[in-house]
Amino acid sequence: LIRFLTWQWQFYLNIPLSLIGLALGWWALADLPKPETRPQIDWLGTGLLTLCLLTLNIALLGSGDVSAAGGFTGLEEQASWSTMPYYITAAVAFVLFVISQRFVQRWTEPLIDLSLFKRPNFTPAVLINFLVGGVLIIAMVNVPLVVNVLETDVGQAALMSGYLLSGMTGSMAILAFFGGKATERFSYRPVTAVGLLFCTIGLGLMGTLWNPDIAFGEMGWQLVILGAGFGLVIAPIGTAVINAAPEGQRGIASSLVIVMRLMGMSVGLSALTSWGLYRFNLLRTQIVLPEIGSADYFTALVEGLTSVTVKVLAETFLISAVVAAVALCISFLLRKD
């Protein structure tokens, strides 16, 4: 799309696809019996959870805001005080949300039935899904950032980012199929563990080997490993969540799979963006430059900023590898139905 059209077409194409999906869904569900009573929405729980996520993301992003900070001390003070009300609000909203879910079922269906978390496999699968969401969004966002730093031509950078991410998403799609087949044969734990091991290895390689001199081909095969890991994980953790729920609550459980992954993406991106901005602000002060006005000043500045940016982005991959390793440890709590 970027090569033959404009970047806006990435969004334009979603319009007809959404309309087609809406029409197919309307047609496929037309024969379902209509409920006798219209289900009520848990507006209280929805509002509290939205407030919690909104303020948490504002706090995490605000912690990394370097635009108004004068050096490391200013940044540290700014992160400590200006975002504290948002963290407190997020914590209070979360506690109230949990309390509301215990009592709201007296008059309506709760947004999340907390009793589901007591069922076998449900809690570890949901936690893994949350962590995988955070790791996935870091790869999807930071890989194009690395490419844009290394490739000065904007059009070529967009094209190369697409090629690299296609390697990851392509292997992800293929291994998702085989992950589903393997789950039927070996159950949740081994397939999830192997997938998360691939994620940990892929992110570890990216965090240690990616530098300003790395070739795009080398980046590509490491992303294929990462995508294979993501693909293997999709089927077992999704199936574990749905199968752990009672038959009447599997619709809620299936939606929770997507919700927790999106929550992981939101929190993961905000947290690592905040940390990355802090690290960039710290490391850029350590760049050694010749005198201003000298012939080599601009070249040294560009090379220094490039090196620092790639280093910070590589560190986010290393942190993501640790997160994937934590998810790997949690996967051993999964057991056969």
Coordinates of C-alpha atoms in Angstrom, one line a residue:
L1 CA 0.0 0.0 0.0
I2 CA 2.7 2.4 0.9
R3 CA 4.6 1.7 -2.3
F4 CA 1.7 2.1 -4.7
L5 CA -0.7 4.3 -2.8
T6 CA -0.5 6.6 0.2
W7 CA -0.3 5.7 3.9
Q8 CA -3.9 6.8 4.4
W9 CA -5.0 3.7 2.5
Q10 CA -4.0 1.6 5.5
F11 CA -7.1 3.1 7.2
Y12 CA -9.4 3.5 4.2
L13 CA -9.3 -0.2 3.5
N14 CA -10.7 -1.0 6.9
I15 CA -13.9 0.7 6.0
P16 CA -15.1 -1.8 3.4
L17 CA -13.7 -4.7 5.4
S18 CA -15.6 -3.6 8.4
L19 CA -18.9 -3.3 6.4
I20 CA -18.4 -6.7 4.9
G21 CA -17.7 -8.2 8.4
L22 CA -20.8 -6.4 9.7
A23 CA -23.0 -7.8 6.9
L24 CA -21.6 -11.4 7.3
G25 CA -22.2 -11.2 11.1
W26 CA -25.7 -10.0 10.6
W27 CA -26.4 -12.8 8.1
A28 CA -24.7 -15.6 10.2
L29 CA -26.6 -14.6 13.4
A30 CA -30.0 -14.0 11.9
D31 CA -31.4 -17.4 12.9
L32 CA -30.4 -17.2 16.5
P33 CA -33.3 -17.0 18.9
K34 CA -33.9 -13.6 20.4
P35 CA -33.6 -13.3 24.2
E36 CA -36.8 -12.8 26.1
T37 CA -35.3 -10.0 28.1
R38 CA -32.9 -7.4 26.8
P39 CA -29.5 -7.8 28.7
Q40 CA -28.5 -4.7 30.6
I41 CA -25.0 -3.2 30.4
D42 CA -22.9 -2.9 33.5
W43 CA -22.4 0.9 33.1
L44 CA -20.8 1.3 36.5
G45 CA -18.2 -1.4 35.9
T46 CA -17.5 -0.1 32.4
G47 CA -17.0 3.5 33.7
L48 CA -14.7 2.4 36.5
L49 CA -12.6 0.2 34.3
T50 CA -12.3 2.9 31.6
L51 CA -11.3 5.5 34.3
C52 CA -8.7 3.1 35.6
L53 CA -7.1 2.4 32.3
L54 CA -7.3 6.0 31.1
T55 CA -5.6 7.5 34.2
L56 CA -3.0 4.7 34.3
N57 CA -2.0 5.3 30.7
I58 CA -1.9 9.1 31.3
A59 CA 0.3 8.5 34.3
L60 CA 2.7 6.1 32.5
L61 CA 3.0 8.4 29.5
G62 CA 3.4 11.5 31.7
S63 CA 6.3 9.8 33.5
G64 CA 8.2 9.8 30.3
D65 CA 7.4 13.4 29.1
V66 CA 10.7 15.1 28.6
S67 CA 9.4 18.2 26.8
A68 CA 9.2 20.2 30.0
A69 CA 12.0 18.6 32.0
G70 CA 15.4 20.2 32.3
G71 CA 17.8 17.3 32.6
F72 CA 17.6 14.1 34.6
T73 CA 16.7 15.8 37.9
G74 CA 13.9 17.8 36.4
L75 CA 12.5 14.7 34.7
E76 CA 12.7 12.7 37.9
E77 CA 10.9 15.3 39.9
Q78 CA 8.3 15.8 37.2
A79 CA 7.6 12.0 37.1
S80 CA 7.4 11.8 40.9
W81 CA 4.8 14.5 41.5
S82 CA 2.8 15.5 38.4
T83 CA 1.6 12.0 37.6
M84 CA 1.0 10.9 41.2
P85 CA -2.7 11.9 41.2
Y86 CA -3.3 9.8 38.1
Y87 CA -1.7 6.7 39.7
I88 CA -3.9 7.2 42.8
T89 CA -7.0 7.7 40.7
A90 CA -6.2 4.5 38.7
A91 CA -5.7 2.5 41.9
V92 CA -8.9 3.8 43.5
A93 CA -10.9 3.1 40.3
F94 CA -9.5 -0.4 40.1
V95 CA -10.5 -1.2 43.7
L96 CA -13.9 0.2 43.2
F97 CA -14.3 -1.8 40.0
V98 CA -13.5 -5.0 41.8
I99 CA -15.9 -4.2 44.6
S100 CA -18.6 -3.2 42.0
Q101 CA -18.3 -6.6 40.2
R102 CA -19.1 -8.4 43.4
F103 CA -22.3 -6.5 44.1
V104 CA -23.6 -5.4 40.6
Q105 CA -24.7 -9.0 39.8
R106 CA -27.7 -8.5 42.2
W107 CA -29.4 -6.4 39.5
T108 CA -27.5 -6.9 36.2
E109 CA -24.8 -9.0 34.6
P110 CA -21.3 -7.9 35.7
L111 CA -18.8 -6.7 33.2
I112 CA -16.4 -9.4 34.4
D113 CA -17.6 -12.3 36.5
L114 CA -14.8 -12.5 39.1
S115 CA -15.7 -16.1 40.0
L116 CA -14.2 -17.1 36.6
F117 CA -10.8 -16.4 38.1
K118 CA -11.2 -19.3 40.6
R119 CA -11.6 -21.8 37.8
P120 CA -8.6 -24.0 36.7
N121 CA -6.4 -22.5 33.9
F122 CA -8.4 -19.3 33.7
T123 CA -6.2 -17.0 35.7
P124 CA -2.8 -18.1 34.3
A125 CA -4.2 -18.0 30.8
V126 CA -5.6 -14.5 31.3
L127 CA -2.3 -13.3 32.8
I128 CA -0.3 -14.8 29.9
N129 CA -2.6 -13.1 27.4
F130 CA -2.1 -9.7 29.2
L131 CA 1.7 -10.1 29.1
V132 CA 1.7 -11.3 25.5
G133 CA -0.3 -8.2 24.5
G134 CA 2.3 -5.9 26.1
V135 CA 5.2 -7.7 24.3
L136 CA 3.4 -7.8 21.0
I137 CA 2.7 -4.1 20.8
I138 CA 6.3 -3.3 21.6
A139 CA 7.5 -5.3 18.6
M140 CA 4.8 -3.9 16.3
V141 CA 5.6 -0.3 17.3
N142 CA 9.4 -0.3 17.9
V143 CA 10.5 -2.3 14.9
P144 CA 9.4 0.5 12.5
L145 CA 11.0 3.0 14.8
V146 CA 14.4 1.2 14.5
V147 CA 14.0 1.0 10.7
N148 CA 13.2 4.7 10.5
V149 CA 16.3 5.6 12.4
L150 CA 18.6 3.4 10.3
E151 CA 17.0 4.2 6.9
T152 CA 16.9 8.0 6.1
D153 CA 14.7 7.7 3.0
V154 CA 11.1 7.9 4.4
G155 CA 9.5 5.9 1.6
Q156 CA 12.1 3.1 1.7
A157 CA 11.9 3.0 5.5
A158 CA 8.1 2.5 5.3
L159 CA 8.6 -0.3 2.7
M160 CA 11.3 -2.0 4.7
S161 CA 9.2 -1.8 7.9
G162 CA 6.4 -3.5 6.1
Y163 CA 8.6 -6.3 4.8
L164 CA 10.1 -7.0 8.2
L165 CA 6.7 -6.9 10.0
S166 CA 5.3 -9.2 7.3
G167 CA 7.9 -11.8 8.3
M168 CA 6.7 -11.6 11.8
T169 CA 3.0 -11.6 11.1
G170 CA 3.4 -14.2 8.4
S171 CA 5.1 -16.7 10.6
M172 CA 2.5 -15.7 13.3
A173 CA -0.4 -16.7 11.1
I174 CA 1.1 -19.9 9.9
L175 CA 2.2 -21.1 13.4
A176 CA -1.2 -20.1 14.8
F177 CA -2.8 -22.9 12.7
F178 CA -0.2 -25.5 13.8
G179 CA -0.5 -24.2 17.4
G180 CA -4.2 -25.0 17.3
K181 CA -3.5 -28.5 16.0
A182 CA -0.7 -29.1 18.5
T183 CA -3.0 -27.9 21.4
E184 CA -5.6 -30.6 20.4
R185 CA -2.9 -33.2 20.7
F186 CA -0.6 -32.1 23.5
S187 CA -2.9 -29.7 25.6
Y188 CA -2.2 -26.1 26.6
R189 CA 1.0 -26.2 28.6
P190 CA 3.7 -27.6 26.2
V191 CA 2.4 -25.5 23.2
T192 CA 2.2 -22.3 25.2
A193 CA 5.6 -22.9 26.8
V194 CA 7.3 -23.5 23.4
G195 CA 5.7 -20.4 21.9
L196 CA 6.8 -18.2 24.8
L197 CA 10.3 -19.7 24.6
F198 CA 10.4 -18.6 21.0
C199 CA 9.2 -15.2 22.0
T200 CA 11.9 -14.9 24.7
I201 CA 14.7 -16.1 22.3
G202 CA 13.5 -13.8 19.5
L203 CA 13.3 -10.7 21.7
G204 CA 16.5 -11.6 23.4
L205 CA 18.3 -11.7 20.1
M206 CA 16.7 -8.4 19.1
G207 CA 17.8 -6.8 22.3
T208 CA 21.4 -7.9 22.1
L209 CA 22.2 -7.9 18.4
W210 CA 20.3 -4.9 17.0
N211 CA 22.6 -2.0 16.6
P212 CA 23.2 0.8 14.0
D213 CA 25.2 -1.6 11.8
I214 CA 22.8 -4.5 11.7
A215 CA 21.6 -5.7 8.3
F216 CA 17.8 -5.8 7.6
G217 CA 18.1 -9.5 6.6
E218 CA 19.4 -10.4 10.1
M219 CA 16.6 -8.4 11.6
G220 CA 14.1 -10.3 9.5
W221 CA 14.9 -13.9 10.6
Q222 CA 14.9 -12.8 14.2
L223 CA 11.4 -11.4 13.7
V224 CA 10.3 -14.7 12.1
I225 CA 11.3 -16.5 15.3
L226 CA 9.4 -13.9 17.4
G227 CA 6.3 -14.3 15.1
A228 CA 6.4 -18.0 15.4
G229 CA 6.3 -17.7 19.1
F230 CA 3.3 -15.4 19.1
G231 CA 1.5 -17.7 16.7
L232 CA 2.0 -20.8 18.8
V233 CA 0.6 -19.0 21.9
I234 CA -2.6 -17.7 20.3
A235 CA -4.6 -20.9 20.2
P236 CA -3.8 -22.6 23.6
I237 CA -4.3 -19.5 25.8
G238 CA -7.5 -18.5 24.0
T239 CA -8.8 -22.0 24.2
A240 CA -7.8 -22.4 27.8
V241 CA -9.8 -19.3 28.8
I242 CA -12.9 -20.3 26.9
N243 CA -12.9 -23.9 28.1
A244 CA -12.4 -22.9 31.7
A245 CA -15.6 -20.9 31.7
P246 CA -19.1 -22.5 32.2
E247 CA -21.1 -22.9 29.0
G248 CA -23.3 -19.9 29.7
Q249 CA -20.3 -17.6 30.2
R250 CA -18.1 -18.6 27.3
G251 CA -19.2 -15.5 25.4
I252 CA -17.8 -13.3 28.2
A253 CA -14.7 -15.4 28.5
S254 CA -14.0 -15.1 24.8
S255 CA -14.4 -11.4 24.9
L256 CA -12.1 -11.3 27.9
V257 CA -9.3 -12.9 25.8
I258 CA -9.4 -9.8 23.5
V259 CA -9.9 -7.3 26.3
M260 CA -6.9 -8.5 28.3
R261 CA -4.7 -8.6 25.3
L262 CA -5.7 -5.0 24.4
M263 CA -5.2 -4.0 28.1
G264 CA -1.7 -5.5 27.9
M265 CA -1.0 -3.6 24.7
S266 CA -2.1 -0.3 26.2
V267 CA -0.2 -0.7 29.5
G268 CA 2.9 -2.2 27.9
L269 CA 3.2 0.5 25.3
S270 CA 2.7 3.3 27.8
A271 CA 5.1 1.8 30.3
L272 CA 8.0 1.1 27.9
T273 CA 7.5 4.4 26.1
S274 CA 7.8 6.2 29.4
W275 CA 10.9 4.2 30.3
G276 CA 12.4 4.7 26.8
L277 CA 12.0 8.5 26.9
Y278 CA 13.7 8.5 30.3
R279 CA 16.6 6.5 29.0
F280 CA 16.9 8.6 25.8
N281 CA 17.0 11.8 27.9
L282 CA 19.7 10.3 30.1
L283 CA 21.9 8.8 27.4
R284 CA 21.8 11.8 25.0
T285 CA 23.6 13.8 27.7
Q286 CA 26.5 11.4 27.4
I287 CA 27.1 11.9 23.7
V288 CA 30.6 13.2 23.1
L289 CA 30.6 15.9 20.4
P290 CA 33.2 18.1 18.8
E291 CA 33.0 21.9 19.1
I292 CA 29.9 23.5 17.8
G293 CA 30.6 24.9 14.3
S294 CA 33.3 22.4 13.5
A295 CA 33.0 20.4 10.2
D296 CA 32.3 17.1 12.0
Y297 CA 29.8 18.4 14.5
F298 CA 26.6 17.7 12.6
T299 CA 27.8 14.2 11.5
A300 CA 28.8 13.3 15.1
L301 CA 25.5 14.6 16.4
V302 CA 23.5 12.5 14.0
E303 CA 25.6 9.4 14.6
G304 CA 25.3 9.9 18.4
L305 CA 21.6 10.3 18.4
T306 CA 21.2 7.3 16.1
S307 CA 23.3 5.1 18.4
V308 CA 21.4 6.2 21.5
T309 CA 18.0 5.7 19.9
V310 CA 18.8 2.2 18.6
K311 CA 20.3 1.3 22.0
V312 CA 17.1 2.5 23.9
L313 CA 14.8 0.6 21.5
A314 CA 17.0 -2.5 21.8
E315 CA 16.7 -2.2 25.6
T316 CA 12.9 -2.2 25.3
F317 CA 13.2 -5.6 23.4
L318 CA 15.3 -6.9 26.3
I319 CA 12.7 -5.9 28.8
S320 CA 10.1 -7.5 26.7
A321 CA 12.2 -10.7 26.6
V322 CA 12.1 -10.7 30.5
V323 CA 8.3 -10.2 30.3
A324 CA 8.0 -13.1 27.9
A325 CA 10.1 -15.2 30.3
V326 CA 7.7 -14.3 33.1
A327 CA 4.8 -15.4 31.0
L328 CA 6.8 -18.7 30.2
C329 CA 7.0 -19.4 34.0
I330 CA 3.3 -18.8 34.4
S331 CA 2.5 -21.2 31.5
F332 CA 3.7 -24.1 33.7
L333 CA 0.6 -23.5 35.9
L334 CA -1.6 -24.6 33.0
R335 CA -2.9 -28.1 33.1
K336 CA -5.0 -30.5 31.1
D337 CA -8.8 -30.2 31.2

